[in-house]
Coordinates of C-alpha atoms and ligand atoms in Angstrom, one line a residue:
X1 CA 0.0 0.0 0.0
X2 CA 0.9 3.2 -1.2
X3 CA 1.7 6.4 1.8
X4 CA 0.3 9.2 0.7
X5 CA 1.7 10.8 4.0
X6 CA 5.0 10.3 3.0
X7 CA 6.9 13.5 1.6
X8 CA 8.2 11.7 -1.3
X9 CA 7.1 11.5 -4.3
X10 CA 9.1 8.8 -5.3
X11 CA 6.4 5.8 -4.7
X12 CA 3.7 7.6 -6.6
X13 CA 3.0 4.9 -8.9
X14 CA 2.3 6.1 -12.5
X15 CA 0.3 3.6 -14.3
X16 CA 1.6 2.7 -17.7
X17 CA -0.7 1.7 -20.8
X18 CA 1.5 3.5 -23.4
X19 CA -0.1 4.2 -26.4
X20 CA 1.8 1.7 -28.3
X21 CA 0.4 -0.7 -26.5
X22 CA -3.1 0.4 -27.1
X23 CA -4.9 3.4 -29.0
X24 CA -7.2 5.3 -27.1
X25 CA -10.2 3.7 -28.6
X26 CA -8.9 0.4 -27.3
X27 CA -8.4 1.3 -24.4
X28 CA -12.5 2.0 -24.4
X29 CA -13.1 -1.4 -25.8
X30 CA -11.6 -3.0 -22.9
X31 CA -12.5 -0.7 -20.6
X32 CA -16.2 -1.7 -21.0
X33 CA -15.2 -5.4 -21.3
X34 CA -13.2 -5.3 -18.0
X35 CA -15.8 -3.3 -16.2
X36 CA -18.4 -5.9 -16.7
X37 CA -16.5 -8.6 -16.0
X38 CA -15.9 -6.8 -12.2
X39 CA -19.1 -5.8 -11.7
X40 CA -19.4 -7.2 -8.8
X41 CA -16.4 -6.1 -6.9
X42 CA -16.0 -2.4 -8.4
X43 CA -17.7 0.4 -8.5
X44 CA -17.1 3.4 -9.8
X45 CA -17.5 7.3 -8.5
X46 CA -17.2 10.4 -10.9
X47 CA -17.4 14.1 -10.3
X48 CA -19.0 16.2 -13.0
X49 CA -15.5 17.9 -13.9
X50 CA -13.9 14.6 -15.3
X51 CA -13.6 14.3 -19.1
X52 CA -16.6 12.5 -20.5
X53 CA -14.4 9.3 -21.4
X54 CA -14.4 9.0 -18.1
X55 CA -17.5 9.9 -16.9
X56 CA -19.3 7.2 -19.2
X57 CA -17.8 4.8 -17.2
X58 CA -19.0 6.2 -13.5
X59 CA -22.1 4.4 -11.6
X60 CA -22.8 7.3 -10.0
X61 CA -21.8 10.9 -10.5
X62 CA -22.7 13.8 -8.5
X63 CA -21.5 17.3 -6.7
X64 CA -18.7 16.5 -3.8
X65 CA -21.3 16.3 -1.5
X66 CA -23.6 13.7 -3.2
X67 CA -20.4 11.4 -3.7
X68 CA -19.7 11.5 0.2
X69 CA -23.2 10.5 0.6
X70 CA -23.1 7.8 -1.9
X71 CA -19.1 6.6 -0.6
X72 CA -21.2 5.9 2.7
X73 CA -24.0 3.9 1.5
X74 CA -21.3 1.8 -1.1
X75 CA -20.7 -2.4 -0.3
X76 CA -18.4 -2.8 -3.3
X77 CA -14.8 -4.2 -2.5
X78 CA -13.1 -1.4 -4.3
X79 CA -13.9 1.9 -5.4
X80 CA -12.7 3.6 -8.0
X81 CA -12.7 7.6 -7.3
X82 CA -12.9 9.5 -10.5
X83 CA -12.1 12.8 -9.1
X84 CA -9.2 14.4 -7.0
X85 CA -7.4 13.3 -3.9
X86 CA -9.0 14.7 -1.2
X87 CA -12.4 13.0 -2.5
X88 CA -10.6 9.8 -2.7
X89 CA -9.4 10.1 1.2
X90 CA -13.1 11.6 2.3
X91 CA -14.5 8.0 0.8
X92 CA -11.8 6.3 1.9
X93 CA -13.2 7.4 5.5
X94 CA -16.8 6.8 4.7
X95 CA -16.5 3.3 3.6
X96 CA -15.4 0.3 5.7
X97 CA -11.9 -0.9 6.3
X98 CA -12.3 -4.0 4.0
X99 CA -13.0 -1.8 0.7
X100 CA -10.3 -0.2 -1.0
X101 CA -10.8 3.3 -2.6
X102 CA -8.6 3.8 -5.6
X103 CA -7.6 6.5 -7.6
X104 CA -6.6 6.5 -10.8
X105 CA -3.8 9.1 -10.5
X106 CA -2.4 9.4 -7.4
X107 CA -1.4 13.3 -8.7
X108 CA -4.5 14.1 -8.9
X109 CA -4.9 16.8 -6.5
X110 CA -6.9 20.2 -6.0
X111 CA -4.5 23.3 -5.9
X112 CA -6.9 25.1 -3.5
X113 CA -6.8 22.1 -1.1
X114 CA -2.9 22.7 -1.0
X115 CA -3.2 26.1 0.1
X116 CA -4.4 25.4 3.7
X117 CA -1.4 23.2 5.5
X118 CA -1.6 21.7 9.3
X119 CA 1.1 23.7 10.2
X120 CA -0.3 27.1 9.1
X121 CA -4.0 26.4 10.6
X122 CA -2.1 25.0 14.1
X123 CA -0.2 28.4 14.2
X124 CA -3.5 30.4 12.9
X125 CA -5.2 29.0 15.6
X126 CA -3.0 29.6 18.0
X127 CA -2.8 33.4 17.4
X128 CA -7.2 33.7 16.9
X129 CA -7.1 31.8 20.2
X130 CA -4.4 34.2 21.8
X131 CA -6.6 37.2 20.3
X132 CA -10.0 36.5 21.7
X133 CA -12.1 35.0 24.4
X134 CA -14.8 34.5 22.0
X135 CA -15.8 31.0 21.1
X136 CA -14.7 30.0 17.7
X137 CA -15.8 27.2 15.7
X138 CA -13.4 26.0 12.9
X139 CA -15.2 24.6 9.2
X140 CA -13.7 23.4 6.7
X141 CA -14.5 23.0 2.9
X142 CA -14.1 19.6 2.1
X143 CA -11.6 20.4 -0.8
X144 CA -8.6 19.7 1.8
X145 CA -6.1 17.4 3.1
X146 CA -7.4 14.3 5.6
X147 CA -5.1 16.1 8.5
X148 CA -7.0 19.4 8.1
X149 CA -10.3 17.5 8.8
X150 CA -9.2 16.2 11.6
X151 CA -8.5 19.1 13.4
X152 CA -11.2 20.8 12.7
X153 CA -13.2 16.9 14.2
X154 CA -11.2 17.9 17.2
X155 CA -12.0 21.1 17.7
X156 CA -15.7 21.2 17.6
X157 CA -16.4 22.2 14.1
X158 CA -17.8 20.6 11.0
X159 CA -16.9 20.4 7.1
X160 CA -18.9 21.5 4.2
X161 CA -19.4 21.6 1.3
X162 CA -20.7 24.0 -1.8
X163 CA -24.0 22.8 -1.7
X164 CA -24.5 22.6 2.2
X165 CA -22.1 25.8 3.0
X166 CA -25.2 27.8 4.4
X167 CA -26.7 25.3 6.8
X168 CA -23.3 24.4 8.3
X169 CA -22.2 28.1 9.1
X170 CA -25.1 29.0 10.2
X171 CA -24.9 25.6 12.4
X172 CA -21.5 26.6 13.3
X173 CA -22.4 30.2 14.4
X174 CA -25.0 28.7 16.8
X175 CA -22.2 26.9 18.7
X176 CA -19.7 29.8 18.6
X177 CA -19.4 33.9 18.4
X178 CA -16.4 33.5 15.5
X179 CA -16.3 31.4 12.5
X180 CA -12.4 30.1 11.6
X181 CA -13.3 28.8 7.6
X182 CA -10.5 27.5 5.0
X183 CA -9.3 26.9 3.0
X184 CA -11.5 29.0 0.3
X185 CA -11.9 32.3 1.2
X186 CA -14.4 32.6 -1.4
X187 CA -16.7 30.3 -1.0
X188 CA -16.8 31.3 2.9
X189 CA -16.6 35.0 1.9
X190 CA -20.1 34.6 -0.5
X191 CA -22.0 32.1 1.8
X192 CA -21.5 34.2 5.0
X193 CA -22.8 37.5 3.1
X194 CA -25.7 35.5 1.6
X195 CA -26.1 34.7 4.9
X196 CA -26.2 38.5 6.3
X197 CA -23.1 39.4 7.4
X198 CA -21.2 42.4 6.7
X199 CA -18.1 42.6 4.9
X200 CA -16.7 44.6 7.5
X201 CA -17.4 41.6 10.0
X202 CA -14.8 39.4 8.1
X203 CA -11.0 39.7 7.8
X204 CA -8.5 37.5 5.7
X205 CA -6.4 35.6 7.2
X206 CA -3.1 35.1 5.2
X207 CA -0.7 32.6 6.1
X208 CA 2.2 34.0 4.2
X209 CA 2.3 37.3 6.3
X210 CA 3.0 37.0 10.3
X211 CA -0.2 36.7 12.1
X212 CA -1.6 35.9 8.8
X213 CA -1.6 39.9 7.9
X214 CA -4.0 40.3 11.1
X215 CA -3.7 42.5 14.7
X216 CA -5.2 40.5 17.5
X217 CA -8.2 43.5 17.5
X218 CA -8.6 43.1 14.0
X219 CA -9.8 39.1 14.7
X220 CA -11.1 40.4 18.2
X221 CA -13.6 42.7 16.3
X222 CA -14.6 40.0 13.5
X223 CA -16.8 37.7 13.2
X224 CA -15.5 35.5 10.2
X225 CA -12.0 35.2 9.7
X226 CA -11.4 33.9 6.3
X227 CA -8.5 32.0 5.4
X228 CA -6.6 33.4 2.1
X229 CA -6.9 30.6 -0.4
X230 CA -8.9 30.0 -3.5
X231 CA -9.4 28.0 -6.4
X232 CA -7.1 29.0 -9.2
X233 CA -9.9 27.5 -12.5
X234 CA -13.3 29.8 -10.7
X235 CA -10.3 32.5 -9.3
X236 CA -9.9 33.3 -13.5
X237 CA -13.5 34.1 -13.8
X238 CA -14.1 38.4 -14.0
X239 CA -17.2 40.8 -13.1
X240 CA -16.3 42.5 -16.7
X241 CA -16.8 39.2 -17.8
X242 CA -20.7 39.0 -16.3
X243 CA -21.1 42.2 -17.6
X244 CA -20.2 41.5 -21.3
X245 CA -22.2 38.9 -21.4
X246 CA -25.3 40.6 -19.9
X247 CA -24.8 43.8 -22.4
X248 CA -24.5 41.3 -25.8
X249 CA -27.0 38.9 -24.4
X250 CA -29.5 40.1 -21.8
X251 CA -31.4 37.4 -21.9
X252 CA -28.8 35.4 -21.1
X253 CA -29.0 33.7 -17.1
X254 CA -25.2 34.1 -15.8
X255 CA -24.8 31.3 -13.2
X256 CA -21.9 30.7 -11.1
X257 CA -19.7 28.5 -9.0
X258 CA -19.4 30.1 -5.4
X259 CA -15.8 29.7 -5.5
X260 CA -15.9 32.4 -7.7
X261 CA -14.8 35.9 -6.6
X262 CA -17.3 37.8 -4.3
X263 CA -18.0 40.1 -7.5
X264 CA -18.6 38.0 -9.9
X265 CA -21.2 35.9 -7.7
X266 CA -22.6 39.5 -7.3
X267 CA -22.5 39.9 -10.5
X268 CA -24.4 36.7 -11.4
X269 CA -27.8 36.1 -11.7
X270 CA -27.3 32.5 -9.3
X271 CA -24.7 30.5 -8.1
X272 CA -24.7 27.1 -7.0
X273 CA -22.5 23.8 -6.3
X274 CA -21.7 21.6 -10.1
X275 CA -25.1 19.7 -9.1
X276 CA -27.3 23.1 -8.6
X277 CA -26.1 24.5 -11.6
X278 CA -26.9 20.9 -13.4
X279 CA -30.3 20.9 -11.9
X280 CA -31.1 24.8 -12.9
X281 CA -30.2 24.0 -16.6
X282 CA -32.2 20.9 -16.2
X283 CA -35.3 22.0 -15.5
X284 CA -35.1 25.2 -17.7
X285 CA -37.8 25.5 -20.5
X286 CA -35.9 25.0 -24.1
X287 CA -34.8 27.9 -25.3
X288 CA -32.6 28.8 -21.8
X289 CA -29.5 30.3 -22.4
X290 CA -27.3 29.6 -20.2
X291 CA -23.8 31.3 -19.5
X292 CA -21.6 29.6 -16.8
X293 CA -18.7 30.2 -14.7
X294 CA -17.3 26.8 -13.6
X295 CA -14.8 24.2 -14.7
X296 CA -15.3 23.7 -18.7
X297 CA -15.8 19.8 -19.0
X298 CA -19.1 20.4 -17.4
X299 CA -20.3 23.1 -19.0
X300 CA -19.1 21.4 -22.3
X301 CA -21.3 17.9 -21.5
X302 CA -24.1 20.7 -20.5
X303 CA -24.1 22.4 -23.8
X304 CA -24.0 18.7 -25.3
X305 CA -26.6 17.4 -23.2
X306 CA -29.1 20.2 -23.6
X307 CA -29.2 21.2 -27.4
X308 CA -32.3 22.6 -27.3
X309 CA -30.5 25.4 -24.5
X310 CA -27.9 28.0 -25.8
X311 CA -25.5 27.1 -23.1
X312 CA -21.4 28.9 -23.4
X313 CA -19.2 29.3 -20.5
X314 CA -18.8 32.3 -19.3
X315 CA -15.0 33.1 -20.1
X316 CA -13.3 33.1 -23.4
X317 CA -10.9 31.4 -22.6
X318 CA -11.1 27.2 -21.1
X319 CA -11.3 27.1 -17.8
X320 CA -9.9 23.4 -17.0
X321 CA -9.1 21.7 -13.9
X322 CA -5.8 20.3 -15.0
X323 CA -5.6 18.4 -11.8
X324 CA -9.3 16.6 -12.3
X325 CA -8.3 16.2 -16.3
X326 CA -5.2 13.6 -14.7
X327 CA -7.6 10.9 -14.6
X328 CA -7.9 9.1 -18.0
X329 CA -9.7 6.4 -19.8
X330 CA -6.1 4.6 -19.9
X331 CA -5.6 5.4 -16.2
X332 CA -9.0 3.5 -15.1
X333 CA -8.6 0.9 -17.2
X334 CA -4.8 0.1 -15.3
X335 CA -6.7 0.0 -12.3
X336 CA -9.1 -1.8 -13.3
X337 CA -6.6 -4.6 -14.6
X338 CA -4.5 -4.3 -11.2
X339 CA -7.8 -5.5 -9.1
X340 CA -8.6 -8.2 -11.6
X341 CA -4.9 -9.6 -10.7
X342 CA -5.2 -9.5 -7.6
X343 CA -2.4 -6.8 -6.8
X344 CA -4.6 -3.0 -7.0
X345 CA -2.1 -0.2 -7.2
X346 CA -3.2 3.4 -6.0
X347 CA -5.7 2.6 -3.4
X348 CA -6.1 5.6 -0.8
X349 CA -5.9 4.8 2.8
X350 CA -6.0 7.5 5.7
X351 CA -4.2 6.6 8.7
X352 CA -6.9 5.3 11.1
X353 CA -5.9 8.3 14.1
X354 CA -6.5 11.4 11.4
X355 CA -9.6 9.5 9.7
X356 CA -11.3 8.7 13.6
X357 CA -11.0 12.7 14.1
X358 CA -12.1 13.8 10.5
X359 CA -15.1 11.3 11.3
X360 CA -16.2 13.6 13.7
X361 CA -16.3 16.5 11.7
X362 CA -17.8 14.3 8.2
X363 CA -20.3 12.7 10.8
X364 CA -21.7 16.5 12.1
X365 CA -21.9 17.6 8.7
X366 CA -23.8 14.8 7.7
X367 CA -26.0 15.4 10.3
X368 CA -26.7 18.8 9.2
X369 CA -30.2 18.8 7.2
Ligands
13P1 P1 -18.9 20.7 -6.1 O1 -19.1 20.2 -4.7 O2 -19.8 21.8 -6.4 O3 -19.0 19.6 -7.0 O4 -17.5 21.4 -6.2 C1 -16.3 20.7 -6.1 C2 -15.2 21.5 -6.6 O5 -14.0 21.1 -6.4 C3 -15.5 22.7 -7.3 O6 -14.3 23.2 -7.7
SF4_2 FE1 -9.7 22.1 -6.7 FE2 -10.5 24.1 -8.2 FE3 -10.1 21.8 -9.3 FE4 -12.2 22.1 -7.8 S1 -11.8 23.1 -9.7 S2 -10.8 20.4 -7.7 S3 -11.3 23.6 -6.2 S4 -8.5 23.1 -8.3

């Protein structure tokens, strides 16, 4: 078994199907061969940013949220996550310890989720704690590492995410006077003012300045301290971009990802986890159009999907998740081979201490309704 909590990158094992060996529509030939053959055993999980040679290959697909839920409810002896890392390690947590969660590349990660470390939030905390008497409660997004849940379990908090944001601050501002939320300052920036608080009740917290930037009044006098990362494909996405749009096409709905900037969300007519904004095109009369801000395989398999919608992302130029886009047919299909001899390569495993304290914090938000 693989550790992903080692520092080195040396036993990251890449897969290797070279094309040589087999084109890529081989590799879809035997993908679909191998899949039914290991029905049984194997399931497989997709988010709604993988390419869709991968995705028609999921069971189930959904928003992160829905795929938590689903990891939970899975009896399969291995699950292959189509999506990124921290996904993996969240159903890796969820399921039992006699099912193996796989990932198809082990470099699969989410910038954003790398822009919170332990050490950063241990010394952040530290200095809110040494700043205030108040009671503060500690959320995370769920787009970060194991370790970061697990504080946040032990510490009385909760995770979230996109589509349940709301409920769990507003959960987590019942228990406490201060909100601590990471690692996207947007997302906690948008929900919180959605939610009726001020700007001027929430300060950034940067961990690349002392005191992350901050005087002990400064996080005294807050009431959300926001921690300074973001997600570099919905970071791209511009208010002049919303208002282009809206002056060439007014009839045009403009919804967004809430990890988008505060302005653009503004901006925008809605906003909405991957799901929400699947759901809103869904039930849209034909004729919709559609412009949206979020990562561009989906709002490609939207425009595909829906032809009787106008539906165009809402930058010019594509807004990929390169990390999400490392998972490829010829990837999954070297999994799938590895479990049908007996020796599965890449499988996810979250040391039993950090995943018992992330439990706590994956069980509250589950709980939340
Ligand atoms: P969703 O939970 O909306 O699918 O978002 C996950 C994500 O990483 C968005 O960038
Ligand atoms: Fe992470 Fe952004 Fe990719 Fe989502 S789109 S997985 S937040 S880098």
């Amino acid at each position: 078994m693989l550790d992903l909590f080692s520092d080195s990158q040396d036993d990251v094992y890449k897969p290797t199907i070279s094309e040589e060996e087999l084109s890529d529509a081989e590799v879809l030939i035997e993908l679909a061969q191998i899949k039914e053959e290991l029905k049984d055993r194997v399931v497989v999980l997709g988010h709604h940013y993988q390419q869709d040679d991968v995705i028609a290959f999921a069971d189930i697909t959904g928003d992160s949220l829905q795929l938590a839920r689903e990891a939970a409810k899975l009896s399969k002896e291995y699950i292959i996550f189509c999506g990124v890392h921290f996904m993996a390690e969240t159903a890796d947590m969820l399921t039992s310890s006699n099912q193996k969660v796989i990932l198809p590349d082990l470099k699969a990660g989410c910038s954003m989720a790398d822009m919170a470390r332990k050490s950063e939030i241990d010394r952040a905390w530290s200095f809110i704690l040494k700043s205030t008497q108040k009671k503060v409660i500690p959320v995370t997004y769920i787009n970060c590492a194991a370790t970061l849940k697990a504080f946040v379990g032990e510490n009385g908090g909760s995770i979230c995410t996109s589509s349940n944001a709301e409920k769990v601050i507003s959960w987590a501002l019942s228990q406490g006077e201060k909100l601590l939320f990471f690692p996207d300052q947007h997302l906690g920036r948008n929900t919180c003012f959605k939610m009726g608080i001020p700007l001027e009740d929430m300060v950034v917290y940067n961990p690349n300045m002392q005191n992350g930037g901050l005087t002990s009044e400064q996080v005294e006098k807050a009431r959300v301290i926001l921690w300074y990362g973001f997600c570099s494909v919905h970071q791209g996405f511009t208010k002049e971009q919303v208002k282009t749009i809206k002056a060439n096409n007014p009839q045009m709905n403009v919804i967004v990802h809430p990890e988008c900037p505060f302005e653009v969300v503004q901006a925008s007519d809605d906003n909405g986890s991957t799901s929400y904004i699947i759901d809103k095109v869904d039930k849209a009369p034909s004729g919709s159009e559609f412009a949206i801000g979020t990562e561009i395989n989906l709002v490609n398999r939207l425009a595909a999907s829906y032809p009787d919608k106008k539906i165009v992302s809402l930058s010019p130029y594509q807004c990929l998740c390169t990390t999400m886009y490392r998972v490829r047919p010829r990837w999954l299909l070297a999994s799938f081979r590895a479990i049908k001899d007996n020796k599965p390569i890449n499988i996810i495993s979250v040391p039993e201490d950090i995943a018992r304290s992330s439990l706590k914090a994956l069980d509250r938000m589950l709980a939340i309704k």
